XYZ file of C-alpha atoms in Angstrom:
620
model
C 14.584 20.243 50.216
C 15.759 16.653 49.112
C 16.645 15.794 45.483
C 13.684 14.198 43.219
C 15.539 13.569 40.185
C 17.449 10.119 40.052
C 18.922 7.677 37.490
C 16.462 5.020 36.143
C 17.614 1.433 36.252
C 18.974 -0.137 33.302
C 15.861 -2.490 32.580
C 13.570 0.258 33.239
C 15.233 2.510 30.615
C 15.753 -0.541 28.081
C 11.975 -0.869 28.407
C 11.239 2.686 27.830
C 13.460 2.859 24.567
C 11.899 -0.449 23.385
C 8.727 1.555 23.256
C 10.461 3.337 20.633
C 12.173 0.714 18.712
C 9.712 -2.082 19.092
C 6.216 -1.198 18.415
C 5.142 -4.735 17.116
C 6.710 -7.821 15.904
C 7.475 -6.346 12.672
C 9.979 -3.891 14.154
C 11.808 -7.105 15.649
C 11.851 -8.457 12.296
C 13.158 -5.191 10.647
C 16.131 -5.030 13.218
C 17.425 -8.663 12.683
C 17.163 -8.578 9.161
C 19.233 -5.305 8.877
C 21.757 -7.124 11.345
C 22.038 -9.954 8.882
C 22.544 -7.875 6.104
C 25.217 -5.810 7.963
C 26.700 -9.213 8.740
C 27.469 -9.965 4.948
C 24.945 -12.943 4.900
C 24.076 -14.374 1.526
C 21.526 -16.577 2.719
C 18.691 -15.382 5.410
C 15.791 -17.410 6.480
C 12.924 -15.709 8.484
C 10.742 -18.082 10.688
C 7.557 -16.861 12.320
C 4.678 -18.332 14.457
C 1.429 -16.840 15.295
C 2.358 -13.507 13.386
C 5.463 -13.120 15.452
C 3.708 -13.146 19.240
C 5.349 -16.670 20.000
C 8.313 -16.633 17.883
C 10.472 -14.734 15.598
C 13.761 -16.448 14.289
C 16.112 -15.022 11.874
C 18.963 -17.300 10.492
C 21.972 -15.932 8.311
C 25.335 -17.183 7.234
C 27.221 -14.091 7.877
C 30.414 -13.637 9.431
C 29.100 -14.426 13.042
C 30.206 -12.688 16.475
C 33.017 -13.818 18.767
C 32.122 -14.263 22.643
C 32.856 -10.581 23.665
C 30.560 -9.162 20.962
C 27.860 -11.748 21.648
C 27.882 -10.209 25.108
C 28.378 -6.393 24.157
C 25.701 -6.534 21.628
C 22.527 -6.544 24.167
C 24.293 -3.569 25.926
C 22.563 -0.168 25.318
C 24.489 2.042 22.725
C 26.814 -0.542 21.562
C 27.435 -0.700 18.174
C 30.279 -1.354 15.556
C 29.283 0.955 13.029
C 30.063 4.296 14.403
C 33.185 5.569 16.545
C 32.620 9.413 16.162
C 29.836 11.929 15.655
C 31.180 12.466 12.337
C 30.372 8.868 11.052
C 26.805 9.492 11.286
C 26.697 11.447 8.302
C 28.988 8.860 6.366
C 26.797 5.365 7.074
C 27.105 2.386 4.582
C 25.133 0.241 7.080
C 21.775 -0.172 8.492
C 21.813 -0.635 12.097
C 23.786 2.151 13.867
C 22.195 3.122 17.050
C 23.084 0.287 19.291
C 19.638 0.153 21.025
C 17.854 -2.370 18.840
C 18.838 -5.641 20.615
C 19.171 -4.187 24.123
C 15.358 -2.904 23.660
C 14.211 -6.434 22.081
C 16.011 -8.553 25.057
C 14.518 -6.182 27.663
C 10.913 -7.123 26.541
C 11.450 -11.029 25.208
C 13.085 -14.427 25.604
C 16.147 -14.175 23.351
C 18.394 -17.135 22.463
C 21.721 -16.304 20.278
C 23.783 -18.585 18.625
C 26.552 -17.267 16.507
C 29.846 -18.716 15.185
C 32.582 -16.992 13.271
C 34.278 -19.021 10.230
C 37.699 -19.324 11.687
C 36.388 -20.662 15.121
C 35.735 -24.272 15.882
C 33.068 -23.841 18.481
C 30.249 -21.118 18.648
C 28.550 -19.555 21.538
C 24.911 -20.188 22.736
C 23.648 -17.312 25.089
C 20.023 -17.085 26.554
C 18.517 -13.730 27.953
C 15.166 -13.245 29.575
C 14.083 -9.742 30.301
C 17.628 -8.074 29.764
C 18.912 -10.561 32.382
C 21.577 -13.184 31.356
C 20.633 -16.719 32.094
C 22.908 -18.798 30.545
C 25.992 -18.825 28.289
C 27.522 -22.013 26.611
C 29.848 -23.052 23.894
C 28.070 -25.156 21.408
C 28.583 -26.808 18.043
C 27.223 -24.494 15.215
C 27.296 -23.763 11.583
C 28.792 -20.579 10.470
C 26.539 -17.528 11.126
C 24.306 -16.398 13.732
C 20.665 -17.621 14.708
C 18.744 -14.939 16.611
C 15.289 -16.332 18.189
C 12.822 -13.983 19.917
C 10.302 -15.705 21.934
C 7.084 -14.453 23.696
C 7.217 -10.890 22.831
C 5.917 -8.319 25.481
C 5.921 -10.967 28.177
C 6.672 -8.667 31.082
C 4.551 -5.670 29.364
C 0.945 -7.465 29.060
C -0.384 -4.032 28.372
C 1.736 -3.675 25.189
C 0.620 -7.343 24.255
C -2.880 -6.756 24.514
C -2.510 -3.557 21.920
C -1.710 -5.924 19.176
C -3.845 -6.467 16.535
C -5.253 -9.611 15.020
C -2.692 -12.420 13.396
C -3.572 -11.179 10.033
C -2.998 -7.527 10.621
C 0.701 -8.438 12.181
C 1.454 -10.709 9.706
C 0.952 -8.120 7.102
C 3.063 -5.696 8.716
C 5.694 -8.452 9.173
C 5.371 -9.285 5.119
C 5.580 -5.314 4.410
C 9.167 -5.284 6.363
C 10.255 -8.442 4.539
C 9.303 -7.218 1.353
C 10.987 -3.945 1.636
C 14.398 -5.748 2.965
C 13.990 -8.172 0.139
C 13.404 -5.721 -2.755
C 16.573 -3.707 -1.449
C 18.662 -6.556 -1.751
C 18.189 -8.975 -4.677
C 21.533 -10.809 -4.587
C 20.708 -12.172 -1.041
C 18.617 -15.249 -0.976
C 15.541 -14.583 1.384
C 12.796 -17.446 2.693
C 9.968 -16.454 4.844
C 8.184 -19.520 6.848
C 4.746 -18.621 8.729
C 3.554 -21.627 11.174
C 5.212 -24.331 9.252
C 4.157 -22.965 5.714
C 6.573 -21.311 3.122
C 5.231 -17.891 2.219
C 8.194 -16.706 0.227
C 11.500 -18.296 -1.405
C 13.399 -15.711 -3.013
C 16.398 -16.880 -4.642
C 19.501 -14.381 -5.677
C 18.488 -12.663 -8.708
C 18.289 -9.075 -10.117
C 16.104 -6.281 -9.460
C 13.384 -6.994 -11.983
C 13.118 -10.760 -11.051
C 12.996 -9.945 -7.408
C 9.991 -7.649 -7.792
C 8.552 -10.615 -10.104
C 9.064 -13.088 -7.634
C 7.490 -11.149 -4.619
C 4.539 -9.426 -6.283
C 3.556 -12.297 -8.881
C 4.189 -13.399 -12.420
C 1.865 -11.096 -14.138
C 4.012 -8.037 -12.624
C 6.770 -8.435 -15.109
C 4.415 -6.899 -17.943
C 3.618 -3.860 -15.913
C 7.352 -2.667 -15.431
C 8.748 0.229 -17.337
C 12.675 0.439 -16.574
C 13.917 3.910 -15.495
C 17.640 4.690 -15.445
C 19.437 7.906 -14.745
C 22.765 8.805 -13.725
C 23.582 12.356 -12.767
C 26.316 13.931 -10.102
C 23.628 14.656 -7.570
C 21.849 10.961 -7.906
C 21.924 7.720 -9.634
C 18.591 6.602 -10.352
C 17.507 2.803 -11.427
C 14.414 0.870 -11.051
C 11.157 0.512 -12.666
C 7.594 2.227 -12.760
C 4.113 0.715 -13.628
C 2.162 1.295 -16.795
C -0.663 3.568 -16.177
C -3.459 1.030 -17.113
C -2.368 -1.117 -14.042
C -2.467 1.731 -11.653
C -4.485 0.767 -8.203
C -6.565 2.537 -5.758
C -4.006 1.682 -2.938
C -0.214 2.622 -2.562
C 0.996 -0.893 -1.621
C 3.347 -0.953 -4.554
C 4.989 2.130 -4.184
C 8.845 1.756 -3.049
C 11.752 4.206 -2.684
C 15.209 2.938 -1.754
C 17.832 5.576 -0.853
C 21.537 3.727 -0.739
C 19.501 0.401 -0.220
C 17.272 1.710 2.565
C 13.319 2.082 2.297
C 12.280 5.381 2.799
C 8.846 7.085 2.843
C 8.934 10.543 1.169
C 5.537 12.527 -0.003
C 7.991 15.000 -1.677
C 9.488 12.691 -4.088
C 6.065 10.854 -4.118
C 4.552 14.221 -5.481
C 7.472 14.082 -8.189
C 6.104 10.915 -9.395
C 2.545 12.046 -9.457
C 3.535 14.927 -11.814
C 5.391 12.690 -14.063
C 1.931 10.552 -14.334
C -0.002 13.836 -14.670
C -2.824 13.110 -17.244
C -2.248 9.652 -17.483
C -4.020 8.194 -14.562
C -7.849 7.778 -13.595
C -8.704 10.166 -10.534
C -7.868 8.475 -7.115
C -5.410 5.805 -8.868
C -1.747 5.359 -7.627
C 0.993 4.134 -9.795
C 3.398 1.603 -9.193
C 7.205 2.329 -8.626
C 10.292 0.351 -7.410
C 12.834 3.138 -7.670
C 16.362 2.709 -6.397
C 18.312 5.882 -5.456
C 22.014 6.506 -4.836
C 23.439 9.481 -3.315
C 26.545 10.428 -1.611
C 26.168 9.450 2.088
C 27.327 12.797 3.265
C 24.393 14.687 1.248
C 21.532 12.917 3.682
C 20.544 12.874 7.074
C 18.882 9.471 8.031
C 19.062 10.144 11.798
C 15.903 12.135 12.041
C 13.216 9.449 12.827
C 13.524 6.530 15.377
C 12.191 4.026 12.513
C 14.949 5.437 9.946
C 12.161 5.752 7.244
C 12.505 9.283 6.690
C 15.486 10.967 5.393
C 16.543 14.621 4.753
C 18.117 15.709 1.504
C 20.673 18.525 1.174
C 19.317 19.316 -1.982
C 15.820 18.243 -2.470
C 14.220 20.397 -5.301
C 17.029 19.147 -7.636
C 16.316 15.509 -6.862
C 12.565 16.351 -7.184
C 13.462 17.789 -10.864
C 15.766 14.769 -11.908
C 13.076 12.437 -10.506
C 10.421 13.782 -12.184
C 12.297 14.200 -15.566
C 13.617 10.591 -15.698
C 10.458 8.866 -15.113
C 8.658 11.040 -17.625
C 11.267 10.238 -20.264
C 10.689 6.394 -19.593
C 7.292 6.664 -19.918
C 7.518 8.596 -23.137
C 10.544 6.516 -24.392
C 8.558 3.147 -24.265
C 5.599 4.569 -25.555
C 3.659 4.489 -22.595
C 2.722 8.307 -22.603
C 2.356 10.537 -25.952
C 5.507 12.037 -26.912
C 6.368 14.839 -29.650
C 9.044 13.046 -31.943
C 10.485 15.372 -34.740
C 13.071 12.679 -35.769
C 12.633 12.036 -39.556
C 12.490 8.168 -40.413
C 15.514 7.362 -42.028
C 13.632 4.826 -44.622
C 12.520 8.153 -46.296
C 15.899 9.316 -47.204
C 17.178 9.317 -50.851
C 19.951 6.087 -51.075
C 23.517 7.474 -51.619
C 23.799 5.385 -54.912
C 20.758 7.596 -56.136
C 21.899 11.205 -54.959
C 23.120 12.422 -58.273
C 20.909 10.166 -60.642
C 18.155 11.934 -62.619
C 14.718 10.671 -62.438
C 13.229 8.765 -65.271
C 10.317 10.332 -67.047
C 7.414 7.786 -67.377
C 6.022 7.322 -70.714
C 2.156 7.582 -71.261
C 0.581 5.507 -74.003
C -3.080 6.628 -75.400
C -5.288 4.075 -77.358
C -7.083 6.316 -79.674
C -9.410 3.621 -80.881
C -10.806 2.806 -77.454
C -14.617 3.217 -76.940
C -16.127 2.349 -73.713
C -19.576 2.011 -75.148
C -18.952 0.145 -78.074
C -19.998 -3.307 -76.989
C -22.765 -1.846 -74.916
C -26.486 -2.206 -76.498
C -28.843 0.852 -76.501
C -31.139 1.216 -73.720
C -34.881 2.292 -74.499
C -36.302 4.758 -72.139
C -39.752 5.760 -71.618
C -38.639 9.297 -70.603
C -35.747 11.825 -70.813
C -34.705 13.892 -67.905
C -33.190 17.147 -68.035
C -29.869 17.647 -65.964
C -28.449 20.850 -64.646
C -25.738 21.082 -67.255
C -28.253 21.207 -69.973
C -27.907 17.878 -71.510
C -30.542 15.136 -71.234
C -29.788 11.939 -69.558
C -31.261 8.611 -70.354
C -33.458 7.059 -67.498
C -33.228 3.258 -66.976
C -36.664 1.419 -66.916
C -37.585 -0.637 -64.168
C -38.152 -4.073 -66.008
C -34.757 -5.553 -64.630
C -35.204 -5.074 -60.903
C -39.018 -5.360 -60.842
C -38.721 -8.929 -61.826
C -36.709 -9.689 -58.415
C -39.734 -8.758 -56.438
C -42.455 -10.952 -58.262
C -42.231 -13.975 -55.822
C -42.250 -11.630 -52.845
C -45.425 -9.890 -53.941
C -46.973 -13.239 -53.690
C -45.770 -14.252 -50.258
C -46.567 -10.829 -48.985
C -50.211 -11.272 -49.901
C -50.273 -14.487 -47.972
C -48.704 -12.901 -45.040
C -51.271 -10.051 -44.888
C -54.026 -12.754 -44.610
C -52.734 -14.157 -41.270
C -53.633 -12.550 -38.234
C -51.692 -12.566 -35.052
C -53.039 -12.718 -31.491
C -51.805 -9.401 -29.442
C -49.281 -10.267 -26.747
C -49.574 -8.243 -23.534
C -46.625 -7.300 -21.810
C -46.982 -8.063 -17.819
C -43.313 -7.635 -16.629
C -41.042 -4.613 -16.520
C -37.457 -4.281 -14.945
C -39.021 -2.660 -11.740
C -41.983 -4.835 -10.277
C -44.259 -2.240 -9.402
C -47.528 -0.795 -10.450
C -48.173 1.462 -13.052
C -46.950 5.093 -11.495
C -49.758 7.736 -11.478
C -48.866 11.197 -11.921
C -49.733 12.772 -8.690
C -48.628 15.836 -7.128
C -45.920 13.954 -5.018
C -44.099 13.118 -8.223
C -40.185 13.156 -7.991
C -37.570 15.060 -10.345
C -33.879 14.783 -10.403
C -31.766 17.684 -10.155
C -28.343 17.668 -12.096
C -28.219 14.068 -12.180
C -27.589 14.018 -8.228
C -30.514 14.889 -6.147
C -34.110 13.592 -6.309
C -36.615 15.949 -4.910
C -40.078 15.096 -3.928
C -42.801 17.221 -2.396
C -44.338 16.088 1.066
C -46.921 17.690 3.280
C -44.686 19.953 5.150
C -42.688 21.062 2.510
C -40.095 19.403 0.262
C -37.626 16.527 0.380
C -34.427 16.377 -1.066
C -32.310 13.252 -1.525
C -28.848 12.292 -2.146
C -29.264 9.425 -4.862
C -25.740 8.057 -4.194
C -25.928 8.059 -0.377
C -29.432 6.613 -0.485
C -28.603 3.715 -2.914
C -25.589 3.015 -0.496
C -28.090 2.543 2.708
C -30.326 0.443 0.443
C -27.576 -1.947 -0.791
C -26.031 -2.115 2.709
C -28.825 -3.278 4.355
C -29.361 -6.008 1.460
C -25.705 -7.185 1.534
C -25.641 -7.285 5.221
C -28.878 -9.160 5.648
C -27.652 -11.795 3.113
C -24.343 -12.237 4.515
C -25.920 -12.688 7.914
C -28.946 -14.987 6.689
C -26.770 -16.736 4.085
C -29.602 -16.684 1.587
C -27.925 -14.480 -1.492
C -28.569 -15.600 -4.949
C -25.910 -15.650 -7.683
C -25.725 -15.184 -11.500
C -23.446 -17.781 -13.299
C -21.005 -16.527 -15.675
C -20.515 -17.858 -18.984
C -16.724 -17.384 -18.560
C -15.137 -17.598 -15.366
C -12.958 -14.810 -14.263
C -9.489 -15.085 -13.435
C -8.019 -12.475 -11.176
C -4.282 -12.245 -10.200
C -3.478 -10.847 -6.696
C 0.008 -10.426 -4.682
C 0.718 -12.920 -1.925
C -0.058 -10.495 0.793
C -3.497 -9.588 -0.914
C -4.378 -13.485 -1.401
C -3.956 -14.120 2.589
C -6.532 -11.275 3.229
C -8.879 -12.665 0.462
C -8.712 -15.998 1.990
C -10.066 -14.472 5.328
C -12.847 -12.590 3.301
C -14.039 -15.706 1.256
C -16.528 -16.960 3.460
C -18.460 -13.761 3.879
C -18.012 -13.124 0.252
C -19.464 -16.416 -0.559
C -22.630 -15.406 1.321
C -23.208 -12.333 -0.484
C -23.354 -14.393 -3.849
C -19.832 -14.820 -4.956
C -18.810 -18.272 -6.100
C -15.224 -19.313 -6.134
C -14.045 -22.521 -8.350
C -10.482 -22.282 -7.367
C -8.042 -20.610 -5.151
C -4.504 -20.475 -5.912
C -1.221 -18.882 -4.668
C -1.554 -15.821 -6.788
C -4.870 -15.974 -8.503
C -8.512 -16.870 -8.043
C -11.122 -18.090 -10.173
C -14.771 -16.802 -9.867
C -17.745 -18.247 -11.493
C -20.753 -16.378 -9.783
C -21.287 -13.021 -8.663
C -24.161 -11.307 -6.765
C -27.069 -10.207 -8.918
C -26.685 -6.535 -8.347
C -23.127 -6.410 -9.377
C -21.786 -6.302 -12.977
C -19.166 -8.541 -14.295
C -16.861 -5.515 -15.202
C -17.188 -4.205 -11.494
C -16.017 -7.346 -9.816
C -12.064 -6.536 -9.830
C -12.876 -3.097 -9.173
C -14.864 -4.192 -6.242
C -12.479 -6.673 -4.749
C -9.592 -4.089 -4.987
C -11.551 -1.577 -2.977
C -12.654 -4.493 -0.643
C -8.996 -5.195 -0.141
C -7.803 -1.700 0.145
C -10.544 -0.879 2.728
C -9.735 -3.839 5.079
C -6.058 -3.956 4.473
C -4.726 -1.891 7.328
C -7.695 -2.587 9.426
C -8.844 -6.019 9.521
C -11.593 -6.130 12.203
C -11.265 -8.486 15.096
C -14.913 -9.915 15.242
C -16.692 -11.426 12.588
C -19.589 -9.119 12.535
C -17.238 -6.184 12.160
C -15.680 -8.154 9.209
C -19.234 -8.525 7.419
C -20.278 -5.228 8.343
C -17.058 -3.670 6.494
C -17.707 -6.142 3.551
C -21.432 -4.883 3.332
C -20.376 -1.010 3.316
C -17.303 -1.525 1.168
C -19.754 -3.336 -1.482
C -22.573 -0.881 -1.037
C -20.304 2.030 -1.843
C -18.854 0.490 -5.028
C -22.100 -0.726 -6.732
C -24.390 2.300 -5.744
C -25.586 4.189 -8.381
C -22.936 7.358 -8.909
C -23.257 11.062 -9.102
C -24.098 11.790 -12.669
C -26.144 8.861 -13.770
C -29.787 9.570 -15.116
C -32.690 7.799 -13.473
C -36.104 7.546 -14.894
C -38.907 8.771 -13.053
C -39.933 4.871 -12.165
C -36.252 4.151 -10.867
C -36.421 7.648 -8.690
C -39.653 6.490 -7.069
C -38.271 2.811 -6.479
C -35.090 4.266 -5.005
C -37.290 6.517 -2.411
C -39.654 3.649 -1.517
C -36.703 1.069 -0.918
C -34.678 3.987 1.088
C -37.730 4.599 3.692
C -38.279 0.736 3.910
C -35.024 0.450 5.341
C -34.315 0.299 8.982
C -32.232 3.453 9.416
C -32.872 5.466 6.196
C -31.726 8.949 7.760
C -27.773 8.107 7.339
C -25.512 6.387 4.811
C -23.483 3.400 6.106
C -20.858 5.917 6.548
C -23.177 8.177 8.769
C -23.595 10.749 5.938
C -27.044 12.254 5.599
C -29.408 10.521 2.982
C -31.843 13.404 2.674
C -32.675 16.925 3.855
C -36.136 18.508 4.513
C -37.234 22.109 3.591
C -40.234 23.163 5.165
C -42.680 25.791 3.472
C -41.558 28.377 6.071
C -38.069 27.895 5.085
C -38.990 28.526 1.843
C -40.955 31.521 2.636
C -37.879 32.764 4.409
C -35.883 32.743 1.351
C -38.244 34.787 -0.617
C -39.100 37.436 2.298
C -37.854 40.919 2.072
């Protein structure tokens, strides 16, 4: 029998490796930015077109490469970071596998321009699908320019799986933020479709966080600092009152490398125990320095997960340091047994005796000497057995003389009775019938029907009613708005502002009125009638969180998502008391819907219990 196992060609192996390394344009951005940092660059510029599908270019002023290194960097398993297997446990750089550039060159058109400082001329290399097209000598500035065009041009199936431009650009911005936050001393610039999204000059950690997330971020940060033999912790955590529903502002950096760790996240949540509302997530930007030999960063292809030698000790140190910072800056309540030094006796008065105050009494003082005796018509006997004088009413009765005359005139007037014709709910007077509704535990509405009993979930039923109203308003563009006396000013990050700008046309159809849209804030002067002013910021936050990771491709799906999120946020909550009139209006509105059986999230809105079902419960 002939052999069936054979070696794969290099271009096929590179394409398979590219499936692990390059999942989307953001993966290319991450690899190129990390290479620029390893090249000791102090100024890195990222240029993107069409969310990376058309162009990704990273320009740095690093040490550059020689002609030999420029050719070898595109070969598989070629790296300058490691020489032996032991080097994997003593890494101080980002990229070390030697597969990134080979994988990128296998699925895109690549142009590399590089020049070392001591060389007069640089080198220009063009590669298309792992094939070297040309190599030339060129006049170039110091550093490296890596240009990637037409990503997945030879794998159309992978290209079709890419999401919309908004989603892909969000992933690129996520990778850019992670790298920029880890290296505040490097000047970073991000340009997308000709417009500058980020311009981050060299700064410290706090300034870099504020420059990325917005100017209002500075007042939210609480510094954290701890130095032990196991780990050195620095960075910032957010105040509990600024917690959000999303986890978009949570960053762990271990030796300047962004990681994800549910175990360490649990330590942070334990430190915030009792300080957060249910469902809220705190913000944190924590930088951990550990000895390289105590971690293993080669357990995941994307290098975002790390295995620690002593996780339990790290958990305890991280939890206590965050809890200490929250208490030290009066964010969390603490027990403080230190006495106030201002209450201590001064040293000069230590042996000095205290002065006895002098008491002087005026024996001739009589408080009743200048008062005139008051004549009383009767005396009252007190509980102590003494007679107490009762003042007459002549003095205060004179104050009401004119008022009595005015009162007689008012009594002679007659007023027409005014009949109240309106009510909050526009409906006729409810008659008490056998089918009246009842509320149970401020959660369910019960009503009798011909075949038995109807039990309605008030929250899910209201979601269905509001969902169809919002979706109708968005589609027909006839929603009514209520004007605000004072416009609302809400602040968001640049990443969230990109998503809000996509949602504004649909939000305006629901009743929102936007007066101004800036880089990091929006001004709202009108809101839908069914929404309270205090709910606007919560609603927009939930709307952003719900659509942030999965922006729909079609406009209808986008409108549907907005209507669902708004209905879920505004619907009457469990635990809310409803009057009998409100219960009946909700029931009538539910069964007037096109699909009253399920909520917008496909949960049942009501159940029915027949008389037979009830009889079975009582059967012996």
